Short mmCIF file of C-alpha atoms in Angstrom, two decimals:
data_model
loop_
_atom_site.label_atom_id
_atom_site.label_comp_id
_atom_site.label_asym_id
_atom_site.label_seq_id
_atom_site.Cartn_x
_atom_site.Cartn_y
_atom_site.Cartn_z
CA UNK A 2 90.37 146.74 92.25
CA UNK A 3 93.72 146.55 90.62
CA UNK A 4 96.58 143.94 92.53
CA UNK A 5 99.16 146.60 92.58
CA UNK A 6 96.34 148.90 94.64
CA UNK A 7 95.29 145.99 96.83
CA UNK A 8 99.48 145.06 97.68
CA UNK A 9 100.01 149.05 98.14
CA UNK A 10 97.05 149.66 100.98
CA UNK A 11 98.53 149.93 104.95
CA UNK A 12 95.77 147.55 105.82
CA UNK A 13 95.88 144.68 103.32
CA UNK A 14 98.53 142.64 104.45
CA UNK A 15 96.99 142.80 107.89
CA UNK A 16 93.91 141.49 106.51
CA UNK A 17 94.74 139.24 103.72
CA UNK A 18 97.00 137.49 106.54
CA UNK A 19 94.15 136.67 108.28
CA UNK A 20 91.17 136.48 105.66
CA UNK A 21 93.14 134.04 103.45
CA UNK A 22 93.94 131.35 105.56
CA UNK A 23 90.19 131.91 107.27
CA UNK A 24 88.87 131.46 103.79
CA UNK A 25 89.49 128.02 103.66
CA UNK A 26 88.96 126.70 107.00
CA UNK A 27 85.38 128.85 106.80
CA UNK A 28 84.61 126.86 103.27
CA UNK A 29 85.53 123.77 104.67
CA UNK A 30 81.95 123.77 106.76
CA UNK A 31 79.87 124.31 103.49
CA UNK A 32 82.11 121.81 101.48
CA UNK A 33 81.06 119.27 104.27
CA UNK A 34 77.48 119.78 102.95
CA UNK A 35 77.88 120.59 99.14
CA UNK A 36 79.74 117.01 99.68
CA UNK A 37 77.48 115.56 101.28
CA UNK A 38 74.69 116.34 98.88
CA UNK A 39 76.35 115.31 95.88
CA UNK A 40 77.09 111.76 97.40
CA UNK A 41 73.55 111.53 98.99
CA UNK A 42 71.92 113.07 95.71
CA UNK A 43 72.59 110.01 93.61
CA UNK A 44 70.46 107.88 96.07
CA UNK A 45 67.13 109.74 94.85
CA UNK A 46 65.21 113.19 95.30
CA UNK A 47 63.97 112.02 98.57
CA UNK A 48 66.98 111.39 100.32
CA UNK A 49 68.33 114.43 99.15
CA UNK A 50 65.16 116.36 100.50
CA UNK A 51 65.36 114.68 103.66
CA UNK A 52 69.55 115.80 103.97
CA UNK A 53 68.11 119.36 103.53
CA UNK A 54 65.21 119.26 105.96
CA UNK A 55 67.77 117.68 108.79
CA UNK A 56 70.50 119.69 107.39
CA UNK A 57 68.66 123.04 108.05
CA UNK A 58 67.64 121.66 111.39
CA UNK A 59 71.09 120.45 112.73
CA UNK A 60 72.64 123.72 111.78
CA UNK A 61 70.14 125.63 113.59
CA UNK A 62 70.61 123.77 116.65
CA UNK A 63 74.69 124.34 116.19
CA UNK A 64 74.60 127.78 114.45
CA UNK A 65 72.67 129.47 117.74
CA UNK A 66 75.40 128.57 119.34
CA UNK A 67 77.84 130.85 116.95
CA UNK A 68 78.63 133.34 119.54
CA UNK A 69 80.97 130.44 121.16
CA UNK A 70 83.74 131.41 118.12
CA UNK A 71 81.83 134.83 117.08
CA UNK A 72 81.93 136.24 121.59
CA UNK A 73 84.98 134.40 121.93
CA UNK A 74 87.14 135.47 118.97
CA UNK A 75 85.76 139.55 120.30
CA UNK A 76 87.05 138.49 123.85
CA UNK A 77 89.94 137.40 123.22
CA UNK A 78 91.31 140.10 121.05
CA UNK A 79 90.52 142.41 122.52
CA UNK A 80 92.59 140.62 125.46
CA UNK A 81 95.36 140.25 122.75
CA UNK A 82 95.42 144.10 122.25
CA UNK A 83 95.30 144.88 125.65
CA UNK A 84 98.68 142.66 126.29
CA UNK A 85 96.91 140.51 128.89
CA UNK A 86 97.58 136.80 127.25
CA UNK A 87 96.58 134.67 129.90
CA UNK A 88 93.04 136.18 130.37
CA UNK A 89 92.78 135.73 126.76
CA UNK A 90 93.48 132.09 127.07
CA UNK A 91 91.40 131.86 130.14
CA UNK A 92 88.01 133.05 128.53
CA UNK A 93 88.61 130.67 125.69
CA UNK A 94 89.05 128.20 128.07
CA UNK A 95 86.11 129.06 129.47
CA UNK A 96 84.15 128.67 125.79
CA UNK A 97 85.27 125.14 125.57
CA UNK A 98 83.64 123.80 128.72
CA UNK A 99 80.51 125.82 127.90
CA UNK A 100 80.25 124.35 124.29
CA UNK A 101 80.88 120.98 125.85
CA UNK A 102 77.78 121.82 128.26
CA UNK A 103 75.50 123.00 125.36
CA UNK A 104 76.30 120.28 122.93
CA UNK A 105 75.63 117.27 125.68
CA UNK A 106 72.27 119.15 126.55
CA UNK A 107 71.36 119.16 122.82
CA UNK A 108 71.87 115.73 122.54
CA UNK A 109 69.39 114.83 125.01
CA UNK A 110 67.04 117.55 124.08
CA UNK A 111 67.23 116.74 120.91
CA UNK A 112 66.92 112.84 120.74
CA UNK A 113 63.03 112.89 121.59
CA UNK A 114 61.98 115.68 119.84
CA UNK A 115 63.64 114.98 116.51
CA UNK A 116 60.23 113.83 114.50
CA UNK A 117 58.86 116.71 115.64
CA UNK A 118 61.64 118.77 114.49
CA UNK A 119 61.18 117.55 111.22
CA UNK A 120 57.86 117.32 111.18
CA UNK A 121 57.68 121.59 112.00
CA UNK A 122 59.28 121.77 108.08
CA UNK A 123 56.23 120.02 107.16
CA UNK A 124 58.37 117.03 104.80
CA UNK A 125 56.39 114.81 102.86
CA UNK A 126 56.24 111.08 104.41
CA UNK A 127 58.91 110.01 101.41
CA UNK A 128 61.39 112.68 102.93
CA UNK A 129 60.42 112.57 106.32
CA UNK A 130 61.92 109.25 107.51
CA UNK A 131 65.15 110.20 105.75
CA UNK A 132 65.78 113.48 107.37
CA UNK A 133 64.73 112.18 110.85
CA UNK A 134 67.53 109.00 110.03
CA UNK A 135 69.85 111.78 109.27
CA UNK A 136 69.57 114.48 112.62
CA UNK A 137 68.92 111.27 114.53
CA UNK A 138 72.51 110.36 114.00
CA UNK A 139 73.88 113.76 113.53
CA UNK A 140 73.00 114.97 116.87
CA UNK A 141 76.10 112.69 118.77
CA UNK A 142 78.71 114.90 116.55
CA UNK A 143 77.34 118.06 118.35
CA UNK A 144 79.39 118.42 121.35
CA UNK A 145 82.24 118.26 118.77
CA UNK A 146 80.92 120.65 116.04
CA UNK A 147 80.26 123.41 119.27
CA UNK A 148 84.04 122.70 120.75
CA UNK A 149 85.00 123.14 117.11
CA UNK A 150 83.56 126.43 117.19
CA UNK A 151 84.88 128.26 120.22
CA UNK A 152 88.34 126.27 119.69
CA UNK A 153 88.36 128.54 116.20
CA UNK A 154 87.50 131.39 118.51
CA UNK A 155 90.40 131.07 120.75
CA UNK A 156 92.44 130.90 117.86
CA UNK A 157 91.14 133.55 115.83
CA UNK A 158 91.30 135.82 118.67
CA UNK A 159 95.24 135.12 119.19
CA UNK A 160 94.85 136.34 115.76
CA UNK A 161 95.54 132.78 114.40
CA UNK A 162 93.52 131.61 111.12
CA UNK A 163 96.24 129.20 109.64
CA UNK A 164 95.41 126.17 112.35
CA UNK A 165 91.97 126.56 112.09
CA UNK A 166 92.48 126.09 108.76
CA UNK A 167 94.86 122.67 108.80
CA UNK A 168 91.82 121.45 111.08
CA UNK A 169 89.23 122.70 108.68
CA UNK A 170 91.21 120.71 105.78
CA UNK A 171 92.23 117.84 107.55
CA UNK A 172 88.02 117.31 108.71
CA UNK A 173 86.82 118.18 105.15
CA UNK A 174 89.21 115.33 103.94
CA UNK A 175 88.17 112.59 106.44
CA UNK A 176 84.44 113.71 106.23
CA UNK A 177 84.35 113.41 102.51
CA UNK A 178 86.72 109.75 102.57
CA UNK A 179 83.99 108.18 104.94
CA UNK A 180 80.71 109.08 103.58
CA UNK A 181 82.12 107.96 100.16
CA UNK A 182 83.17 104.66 101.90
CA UNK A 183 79.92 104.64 104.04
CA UNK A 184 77.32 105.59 101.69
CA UNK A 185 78.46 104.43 98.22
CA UNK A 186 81.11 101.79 99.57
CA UNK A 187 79.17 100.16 102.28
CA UNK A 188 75.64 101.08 100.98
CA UNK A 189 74.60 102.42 104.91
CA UNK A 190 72.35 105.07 103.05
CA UNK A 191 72.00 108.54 104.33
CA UNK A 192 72.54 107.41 107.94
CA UNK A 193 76.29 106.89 106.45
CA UNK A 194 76.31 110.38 105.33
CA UNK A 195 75.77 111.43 108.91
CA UNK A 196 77.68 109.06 110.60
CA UNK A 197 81.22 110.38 108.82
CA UNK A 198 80.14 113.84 109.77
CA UNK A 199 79.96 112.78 113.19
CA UNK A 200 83.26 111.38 113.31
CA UNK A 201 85.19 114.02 111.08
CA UNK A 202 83.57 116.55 113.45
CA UNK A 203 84.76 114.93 116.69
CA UNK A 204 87.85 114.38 115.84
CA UNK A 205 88.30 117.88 114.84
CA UNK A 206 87.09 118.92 118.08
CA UNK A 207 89.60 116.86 119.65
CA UNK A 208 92.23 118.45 117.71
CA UNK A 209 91.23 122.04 119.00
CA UNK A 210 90.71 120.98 122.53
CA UNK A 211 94.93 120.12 122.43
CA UNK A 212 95.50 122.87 120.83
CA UNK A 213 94.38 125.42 123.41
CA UNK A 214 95.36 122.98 126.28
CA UNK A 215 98.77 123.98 124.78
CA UNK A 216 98.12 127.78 124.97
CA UNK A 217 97.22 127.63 128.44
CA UNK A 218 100.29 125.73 129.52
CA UNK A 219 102.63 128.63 127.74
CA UNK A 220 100.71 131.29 129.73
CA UNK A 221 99.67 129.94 133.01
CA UNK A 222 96.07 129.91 132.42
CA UNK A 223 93.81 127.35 134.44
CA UNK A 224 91.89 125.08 132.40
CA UNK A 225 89.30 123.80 134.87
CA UNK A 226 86.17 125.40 134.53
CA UNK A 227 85.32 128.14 136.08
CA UNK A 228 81.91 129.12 137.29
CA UNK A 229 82.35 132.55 137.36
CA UNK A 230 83.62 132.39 134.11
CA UNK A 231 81.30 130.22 132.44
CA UNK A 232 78.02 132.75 133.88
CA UNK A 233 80.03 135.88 132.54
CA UNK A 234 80.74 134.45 129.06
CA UNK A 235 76.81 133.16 128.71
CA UNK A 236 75.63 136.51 129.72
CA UNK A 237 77.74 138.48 127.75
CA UNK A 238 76.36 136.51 124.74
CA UNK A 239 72.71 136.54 125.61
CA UNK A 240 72.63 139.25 122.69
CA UNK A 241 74.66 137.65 120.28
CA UNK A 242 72.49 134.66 120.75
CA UNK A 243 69.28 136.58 119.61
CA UNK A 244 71.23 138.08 116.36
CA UNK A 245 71.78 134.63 115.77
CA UNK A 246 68.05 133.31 116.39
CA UNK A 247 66.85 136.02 114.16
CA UNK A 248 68.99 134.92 111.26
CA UNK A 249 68.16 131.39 111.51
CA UNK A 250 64.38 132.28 112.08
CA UNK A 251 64.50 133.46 108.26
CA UNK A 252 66.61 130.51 107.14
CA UNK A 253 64.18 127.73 109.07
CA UNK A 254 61.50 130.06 107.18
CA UNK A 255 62.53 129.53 103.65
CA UNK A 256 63.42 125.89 104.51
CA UNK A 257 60.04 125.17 105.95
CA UNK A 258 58.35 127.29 102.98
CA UNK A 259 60.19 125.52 100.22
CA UNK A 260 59.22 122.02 101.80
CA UNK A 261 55.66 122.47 101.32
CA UNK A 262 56.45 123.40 97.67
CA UNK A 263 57.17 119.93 96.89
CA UNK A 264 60.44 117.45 97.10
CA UNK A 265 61.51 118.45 94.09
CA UNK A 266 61.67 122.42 95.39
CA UNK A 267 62.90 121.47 98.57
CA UNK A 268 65.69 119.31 96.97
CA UNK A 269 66.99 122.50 94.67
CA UNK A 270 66.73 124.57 97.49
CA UNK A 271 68.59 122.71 99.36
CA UNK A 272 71.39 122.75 96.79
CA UNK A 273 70.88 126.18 96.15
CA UNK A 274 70.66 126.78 100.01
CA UNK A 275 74.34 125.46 100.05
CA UNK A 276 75.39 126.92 97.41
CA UNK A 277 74.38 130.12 98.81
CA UNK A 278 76.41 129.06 102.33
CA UNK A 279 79.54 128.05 100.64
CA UNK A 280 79.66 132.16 99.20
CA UNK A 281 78.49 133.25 102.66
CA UNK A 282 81.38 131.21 104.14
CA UNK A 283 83.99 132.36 101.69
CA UNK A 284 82.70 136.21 102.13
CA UNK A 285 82.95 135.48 105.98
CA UNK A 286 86.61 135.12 105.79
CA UNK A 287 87.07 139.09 105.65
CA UNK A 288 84.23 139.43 108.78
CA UNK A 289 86.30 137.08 110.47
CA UNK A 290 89.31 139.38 110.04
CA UNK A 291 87.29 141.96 110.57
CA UNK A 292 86.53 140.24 113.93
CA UNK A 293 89.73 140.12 114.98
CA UNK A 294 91.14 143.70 113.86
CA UNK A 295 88.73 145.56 114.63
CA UNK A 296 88.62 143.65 118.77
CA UNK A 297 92.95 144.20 118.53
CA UNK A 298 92.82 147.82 117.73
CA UNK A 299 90.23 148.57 120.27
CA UNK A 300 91.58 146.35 122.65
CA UNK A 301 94.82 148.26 122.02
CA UNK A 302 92.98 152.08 122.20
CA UNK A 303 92.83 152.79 118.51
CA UNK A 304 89.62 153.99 117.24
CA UNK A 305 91.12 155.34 114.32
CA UNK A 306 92.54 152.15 112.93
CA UNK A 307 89.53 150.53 113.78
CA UNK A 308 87.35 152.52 111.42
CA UNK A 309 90.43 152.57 108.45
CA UNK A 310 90.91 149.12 108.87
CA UNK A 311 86.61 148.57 108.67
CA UNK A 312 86.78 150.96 105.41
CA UNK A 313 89.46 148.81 103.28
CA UNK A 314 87.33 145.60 104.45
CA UNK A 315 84.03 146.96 103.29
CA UNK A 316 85.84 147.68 99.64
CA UNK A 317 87.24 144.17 99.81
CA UNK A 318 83.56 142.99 100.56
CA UNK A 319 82.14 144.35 97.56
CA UNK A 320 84.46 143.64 95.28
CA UNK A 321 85.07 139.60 96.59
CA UNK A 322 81.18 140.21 95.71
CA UNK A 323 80.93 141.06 92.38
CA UNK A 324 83.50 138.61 91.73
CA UNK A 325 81.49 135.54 93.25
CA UNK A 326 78.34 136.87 91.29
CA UNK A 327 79.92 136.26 88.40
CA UNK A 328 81.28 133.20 88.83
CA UNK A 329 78.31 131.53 89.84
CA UNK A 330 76.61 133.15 86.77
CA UNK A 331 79.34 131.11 85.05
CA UNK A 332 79.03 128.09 86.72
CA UNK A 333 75.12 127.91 86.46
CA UNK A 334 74.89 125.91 82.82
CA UNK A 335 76.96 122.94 84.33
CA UNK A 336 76.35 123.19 88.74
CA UNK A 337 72.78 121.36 88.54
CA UNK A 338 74.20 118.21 86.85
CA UNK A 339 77.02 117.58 90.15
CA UNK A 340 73.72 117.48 92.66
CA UNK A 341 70.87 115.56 90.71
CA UNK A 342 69.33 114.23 87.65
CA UNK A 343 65.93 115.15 88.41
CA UNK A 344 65.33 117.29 85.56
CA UNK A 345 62.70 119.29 87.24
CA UNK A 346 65.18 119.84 89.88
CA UNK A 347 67.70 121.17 87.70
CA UNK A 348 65.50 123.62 86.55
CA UNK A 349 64.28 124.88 89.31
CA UNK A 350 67.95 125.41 90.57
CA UNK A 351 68.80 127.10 87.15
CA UNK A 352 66.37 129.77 87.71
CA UNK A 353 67.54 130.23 91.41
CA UNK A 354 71.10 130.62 91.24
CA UNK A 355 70.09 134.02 89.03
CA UNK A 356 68.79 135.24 92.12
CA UNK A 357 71.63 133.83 94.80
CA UNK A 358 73.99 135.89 91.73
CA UNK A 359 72.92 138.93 92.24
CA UNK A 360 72.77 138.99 95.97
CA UNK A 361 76.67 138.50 96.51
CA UNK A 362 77.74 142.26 96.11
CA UNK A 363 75.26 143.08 98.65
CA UNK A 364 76.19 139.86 101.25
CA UNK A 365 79.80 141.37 100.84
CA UNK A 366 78.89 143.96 102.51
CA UNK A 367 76.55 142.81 104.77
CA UNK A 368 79.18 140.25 106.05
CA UNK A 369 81.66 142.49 106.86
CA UNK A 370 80.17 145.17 108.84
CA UNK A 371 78.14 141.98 110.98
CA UNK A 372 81.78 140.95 111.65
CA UNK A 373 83.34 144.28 112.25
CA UNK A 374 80.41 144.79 115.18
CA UNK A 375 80.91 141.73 116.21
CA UNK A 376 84.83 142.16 116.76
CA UNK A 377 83.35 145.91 118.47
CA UNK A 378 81.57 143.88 120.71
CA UNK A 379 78.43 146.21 119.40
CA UNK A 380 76.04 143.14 120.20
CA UNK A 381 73.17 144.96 121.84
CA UNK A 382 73.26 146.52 118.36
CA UNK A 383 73.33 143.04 116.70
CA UNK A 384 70.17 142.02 118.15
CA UNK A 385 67.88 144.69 118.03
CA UNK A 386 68.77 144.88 113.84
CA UNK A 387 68.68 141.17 113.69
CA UNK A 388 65.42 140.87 114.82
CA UNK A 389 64.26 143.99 113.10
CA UNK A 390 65.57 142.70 109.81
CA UNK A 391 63.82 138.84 110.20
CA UNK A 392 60.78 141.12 110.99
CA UNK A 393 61.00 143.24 107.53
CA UNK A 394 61.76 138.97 105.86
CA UNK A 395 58.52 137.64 107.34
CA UNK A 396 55.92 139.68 105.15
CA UNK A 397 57.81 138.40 101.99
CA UNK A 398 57.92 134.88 103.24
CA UNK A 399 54.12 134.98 103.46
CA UNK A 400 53.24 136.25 100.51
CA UNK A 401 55.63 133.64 98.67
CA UNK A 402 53.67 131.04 100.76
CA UNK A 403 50.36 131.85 100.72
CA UNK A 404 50.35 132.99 96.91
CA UNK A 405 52.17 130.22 95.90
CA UNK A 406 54.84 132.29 93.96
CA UNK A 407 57.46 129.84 93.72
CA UNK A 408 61.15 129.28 94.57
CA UNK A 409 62.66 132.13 92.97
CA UNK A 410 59.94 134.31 94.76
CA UNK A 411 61.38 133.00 98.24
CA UNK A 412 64.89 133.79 97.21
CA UNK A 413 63.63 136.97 96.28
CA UNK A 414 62.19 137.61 100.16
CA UNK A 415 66.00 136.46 101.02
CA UNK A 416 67.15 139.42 99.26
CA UNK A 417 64.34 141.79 100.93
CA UNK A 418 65.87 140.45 104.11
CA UNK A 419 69.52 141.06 103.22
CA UNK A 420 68.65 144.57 102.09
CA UNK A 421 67.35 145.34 105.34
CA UNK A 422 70.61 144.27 106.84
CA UNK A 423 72.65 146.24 104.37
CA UNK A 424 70.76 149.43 105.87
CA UNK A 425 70.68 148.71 109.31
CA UNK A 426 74.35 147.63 109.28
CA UNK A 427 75.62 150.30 107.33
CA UNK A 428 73.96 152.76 109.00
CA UNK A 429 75.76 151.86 112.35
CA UNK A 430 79.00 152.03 110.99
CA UNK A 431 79.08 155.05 109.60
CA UNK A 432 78.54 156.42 113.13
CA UNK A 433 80.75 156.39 116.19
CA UNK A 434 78.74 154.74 119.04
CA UNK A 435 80.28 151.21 118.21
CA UNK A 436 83.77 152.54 118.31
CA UNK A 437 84.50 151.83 122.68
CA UNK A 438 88.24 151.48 123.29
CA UNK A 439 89.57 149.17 126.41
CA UNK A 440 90.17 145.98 127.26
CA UNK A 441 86.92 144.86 128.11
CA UNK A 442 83.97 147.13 126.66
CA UNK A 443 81.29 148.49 129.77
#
């Protein structure tokens, strides 16, 4: 795709405003873990198993909860395109006391049941005690890491990506300053790895929490909860909630698969797992664009720059694809050596990046449409494919597992699974039933 092209299209500088800026605050989530598993990786193979068993876990518990920025960013523009700011504010509002609600309920759900958690990945007993250390500690920063996410989907809504990234920036930089300082300075051991993710994910939710207390006092919005508010925005996400379950179904999957592999799979899949996040991040950054675009314009009564605007973004989806293939293909020689000296680790992650290569061209696409539907609001839609799609991943899984194929085998049920959401995403937007115009869609 040639610059001059790219500067020349109606839609680009509509999206680039809003993909660029959401590229680095999306990045800034995976660089917390890519960060964390270099620092933890130089305390052994079994910490850094045990950072990828709770790692997997504690974004599972947070990442079900995605439709607080994914509902609220649809909400809200469509709001936005509407004209009607203070309701926009309101339902935001609205997220922010139901993440808080959510978060302090996961905390005390979670406490008890965390070596169970860890024991359903089935971790060896070397990696065990260090992953249940790590989601032990990691479940206090919670309530901050959900306020964090429907704080971004005020914001994002209001068609603002540029805060979200000074907060994304400003928490990468403290997270990274204190688990040097806690785990390498102070020697606390993996628990210090968690502990400055806790803070750096607080603090940012503080940060958001003043920032929409700010909206709401330029446009009159309340920001006591609401009960009538808080029911409406959990039921309207009761769909987005089992897209979301479906996709982490697979990823628990291929965790839990890889673990009884051996540490030494389950510690280059867990590299390669983030790896594989930080590109699904950084290919987000359109779908979060296409998010907000695509809930403005329909918000605002235009189908027809809905589906121009989802066109251009599928393009820039394959092409950001190809491009991130490549570059991990160039990377691959020297990326092992960051995350381990296990040799047999290194090799195992050699063979797998091949695999997590090839797949990006087809995530770029995959990542757009999800966020184009999403921004539509299309999440009946969502569900029913997302749970189709983990049903076409869990035949591959199985065979991986029960023939013992291996870790490139597993990645390769990944890509069965993200072929089946190519088709079933693709096919939906080449049709018209997602395309409802209004201010709220019946």
């Amino acid at each position: 795709m040639a610059l001059s092209s790219v500067l020349r299209h109606p839609h680009d500088r509509e999206i680039l405003r809003l993909a660029v800026p959401a590229f680095g605050a999306l990045i800034a989530e995976p660089l917390f873990l890519l960060a964390d598993s270099a620092i933890v990786g130089h305390l052994g193979t079994a910490p850094l198993g045990g950072l990828g068993v709770a790692g997997q876990a504690l974004s599972t518990l947070v990442n079900i909860c995605i439709f607080l920025a994914f509902g609220t960013t649809a909400a809200v523009a469509r709001q936005m395109g509407a004209g009607n700011l203070r309701e926009a504010v309101r339902q935001g509002i609205d997220g922010i006391w139901l993440a808080l609600g959510i978060g302090v309920t996961l905390i005390a759900v979670g406490w008890p049941l965390t070596p169970w958690i860890v024991g359903v990945f089935g971790a060896s007993a070397d990696v065990a005690p260090q992953a249940e250390t790590f989601l032990r500690v990691s479940l206090f920063g919670i309530p901050g890491m959900l306020v964090v996410l429907a704080g971004t989907g005020v914001l994002r809504g209001m068609q603002d990506t540029r805060t979200p990234l000074r907060v994304s920036v400003g928490m990468f930089s403290l997270n990274l300053a204190l688990n040097l300082l806690f785990v390498l300075g102070l020697g606390w051991g993996i628990a210090g790895s968690a502990w400055g993710t806790v803070i750096a994910q607080t603090a940012g939710g503080l940060v958001y929490v003043g920032a929409v207390l700010r909206a709401a006092r330029r446009h009159g919005a309340p920001v006591w909860p609401d009960a009538k508010g808080l029911r409406a925005s959990a039921a309207a996400n009761v769909n987005l909630l089992l897209r979301t379950l479906g996709l982490r179904i697979v990823l628990i999957i291929g965790t839990a698969v890889a673990t009884r592999m051996g540490d030494a799979e389950i510690a280059a899949y867990q590299v390669g797992f983030q790896v594989w996040m930080f590109l699904a991040f950084a290919l987000d950054a359109i779908a979060i664009a296409g998010q907000a675009i695509t809930g403005r314009y329909l918000g605002g009564s235009d189908a027809t720059g809905a589906r121009a605007a989802t066109h251009r973004m599928v393009q820039w989806g394959v092409a950001c694809g190809v491009l991130f293939g490549l570059v991990v293909l160039a990377v691959r020689p020297w990326l092992p050596a960051l995350f381990t000296h296990d040799p047999q680790v290194r090799r195992l992650l050699l063979s797998t990046l091949i695999v997590i290569a090839l797949l990006q061209p087809i995530a770029g696409v995959v990542f757009v449409l999800d966020g184009v539907l999403i921004g539509a609001g299309d999440m009946r839609y969502l569900a029913v494919a997302g749970l189709a799609t983990t049903a076409a991943f869990l035949p591959a899984a199985w065979l991986v597992y029960d023939r013992g194929y291996g870790l490139v085998a597993l990645w390769l049920a990944i890509g069965v699974w993200m072929v089946a959401r190519f088709a079933t995403l693709g096919l939906r937007a080449r049709r018209d039933a997602w395309l409802i115009t209004g201010a709220v869609r019946h």
